Short mmCIF file of C-alpha atoms in Angstrom, two decimals:
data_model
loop_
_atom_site.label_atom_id
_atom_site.label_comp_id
_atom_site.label_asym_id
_atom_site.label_seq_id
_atom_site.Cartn_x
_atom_site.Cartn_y
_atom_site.Cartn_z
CA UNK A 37 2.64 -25.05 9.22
CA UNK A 38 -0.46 -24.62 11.70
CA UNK A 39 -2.13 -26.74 13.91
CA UNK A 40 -5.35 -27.88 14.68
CA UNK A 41 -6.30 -26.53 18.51
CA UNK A 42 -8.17 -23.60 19.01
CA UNK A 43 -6.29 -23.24 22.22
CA UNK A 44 -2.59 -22.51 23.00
CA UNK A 45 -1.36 -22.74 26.40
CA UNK A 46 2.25 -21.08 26.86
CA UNK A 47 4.33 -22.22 29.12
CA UNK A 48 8.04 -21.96 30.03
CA UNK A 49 9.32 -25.49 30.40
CA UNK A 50 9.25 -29.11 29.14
CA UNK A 51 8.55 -30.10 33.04
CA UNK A 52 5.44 -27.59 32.63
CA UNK A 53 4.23 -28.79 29.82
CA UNK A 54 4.44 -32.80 31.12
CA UNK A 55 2.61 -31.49 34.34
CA UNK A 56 -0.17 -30.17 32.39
CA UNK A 57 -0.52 -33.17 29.94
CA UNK A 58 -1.39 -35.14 33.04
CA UNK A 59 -4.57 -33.23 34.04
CA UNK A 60 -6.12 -32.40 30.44
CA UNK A 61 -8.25 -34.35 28.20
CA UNK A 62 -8.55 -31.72 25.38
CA UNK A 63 -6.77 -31.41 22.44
CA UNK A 64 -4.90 -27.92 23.40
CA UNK A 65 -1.10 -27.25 21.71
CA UNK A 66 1.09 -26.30 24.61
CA UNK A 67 4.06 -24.42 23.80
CA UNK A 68 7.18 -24.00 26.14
CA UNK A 69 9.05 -20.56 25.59
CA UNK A 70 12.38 -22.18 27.50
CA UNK A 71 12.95 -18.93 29.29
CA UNK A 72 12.31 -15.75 27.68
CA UNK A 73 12.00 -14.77 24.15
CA UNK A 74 13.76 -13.13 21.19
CA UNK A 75 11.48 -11.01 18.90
CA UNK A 76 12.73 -13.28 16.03
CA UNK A 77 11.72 -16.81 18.43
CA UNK A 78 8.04 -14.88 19.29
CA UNK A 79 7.20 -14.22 15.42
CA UNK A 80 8.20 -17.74 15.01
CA UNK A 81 5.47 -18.92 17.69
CA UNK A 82 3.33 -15.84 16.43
CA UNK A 83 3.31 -17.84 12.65
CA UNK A 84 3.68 -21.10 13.28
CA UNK A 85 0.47 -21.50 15.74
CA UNK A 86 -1.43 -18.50 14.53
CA UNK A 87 -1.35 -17.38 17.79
CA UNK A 88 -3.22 -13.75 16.66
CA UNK A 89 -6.09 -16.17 15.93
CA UNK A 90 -6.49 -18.53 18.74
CA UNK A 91 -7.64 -18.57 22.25
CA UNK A 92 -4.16 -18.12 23.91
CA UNK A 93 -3.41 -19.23 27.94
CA UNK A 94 -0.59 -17.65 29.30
CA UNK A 95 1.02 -20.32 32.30
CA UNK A 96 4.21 -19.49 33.88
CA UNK A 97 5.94 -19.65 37.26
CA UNK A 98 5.64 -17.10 40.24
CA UNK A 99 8.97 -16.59 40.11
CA UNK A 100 11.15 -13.79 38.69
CA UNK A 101 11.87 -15.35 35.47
CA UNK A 102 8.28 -16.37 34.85
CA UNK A 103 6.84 -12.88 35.97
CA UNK A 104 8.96 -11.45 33.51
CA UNK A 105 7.99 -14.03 30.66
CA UNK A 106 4.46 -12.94 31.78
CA UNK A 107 5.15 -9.27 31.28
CA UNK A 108 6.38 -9.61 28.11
CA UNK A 109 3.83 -11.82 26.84
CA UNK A 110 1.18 -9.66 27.87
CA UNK A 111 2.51 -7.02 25.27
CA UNK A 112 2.92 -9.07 22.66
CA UNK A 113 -0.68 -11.30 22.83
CA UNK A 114 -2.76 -8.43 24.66
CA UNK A 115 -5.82 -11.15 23.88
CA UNK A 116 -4.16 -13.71 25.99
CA UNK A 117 -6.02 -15.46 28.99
CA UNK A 118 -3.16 -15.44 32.28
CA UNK A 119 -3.68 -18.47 34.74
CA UNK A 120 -1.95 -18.16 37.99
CA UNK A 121 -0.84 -20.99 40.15
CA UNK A 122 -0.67 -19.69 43.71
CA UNK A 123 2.50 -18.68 44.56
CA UNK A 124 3.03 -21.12 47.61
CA UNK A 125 4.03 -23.61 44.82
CA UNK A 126 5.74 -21.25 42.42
CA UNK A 127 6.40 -23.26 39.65
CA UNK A 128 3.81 -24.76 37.19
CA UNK A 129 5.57 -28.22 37.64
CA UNK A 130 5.31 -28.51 41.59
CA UNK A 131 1.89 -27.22 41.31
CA UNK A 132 -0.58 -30.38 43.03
CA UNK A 133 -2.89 -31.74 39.83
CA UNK A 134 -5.76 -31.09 41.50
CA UNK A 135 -5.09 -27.24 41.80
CA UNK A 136 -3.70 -27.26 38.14
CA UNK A 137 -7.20 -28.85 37.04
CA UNK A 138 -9.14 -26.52 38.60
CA UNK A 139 -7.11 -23.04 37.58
CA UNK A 140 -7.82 -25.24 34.33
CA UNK A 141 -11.18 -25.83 33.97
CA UNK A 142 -11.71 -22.54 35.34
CA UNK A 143 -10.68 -21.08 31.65
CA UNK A 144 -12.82 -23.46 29.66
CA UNK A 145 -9.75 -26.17 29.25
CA UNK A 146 -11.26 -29.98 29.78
CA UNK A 147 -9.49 -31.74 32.15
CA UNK A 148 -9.31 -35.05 33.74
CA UNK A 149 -12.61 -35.27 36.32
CA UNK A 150 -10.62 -37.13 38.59
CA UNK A 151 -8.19 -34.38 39.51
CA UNK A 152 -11.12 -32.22 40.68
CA UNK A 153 -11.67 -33.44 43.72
#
């Protein structure tokens, strides 16, 4: 099974993914780890959204948990994209719209115009 986007964004919760939903207007498959992975749950991901053969986003929380995720990620998808929310909000679901949308559009993701004020 394999879906249509070109782009993946990775992120690790349902609250993540919601968060971004409201800002973008593209048609981009977000994926939410829940926490970190098994090898056998990341060759699931790997196959089921061809993720060796799209553009890949990497979006996780400053935390300790999330840096980790990131770490680990990194290894496994070396062609990956990171996006950082500043660290003042730590969490991709506290992060303000407006500073999602523009970490956002700053990687080529359409948003919403009217979160980049």
């Amino acid at each position: 099974m394999t879906h249509e986007s070109d782009k993946v964004i990775i992120v690790e919760g349902l609250t993540d993914k919601k968060q971004i939903k409201k800002v973008i207007t593209e048609d981009v498959e977000i994926i939410c780890t829940n926490g970190t992975l098994g090898v056998e749950r990341f060759d699931e991901l790997l196959y089921t959204y061809d993720l060796d053969n799209k553009d890949v986003f990497i979006l996780v929380d400053e935390d300790e948990s999330g840096i980790k995720l990131r770490k680990q990620l990194a290894r496994e998808l070396p062609h990956a994209e990171h996006i950082y929310v500043n660290s003042e909000y730590r969490e991709v679901a506290t992060t303000p719209e407006q500073i999602l949308a523009t970490v956002l559009v700053s990687k080529r993701i359409a948003v919403n115009p009217i979160f980049l004020v």
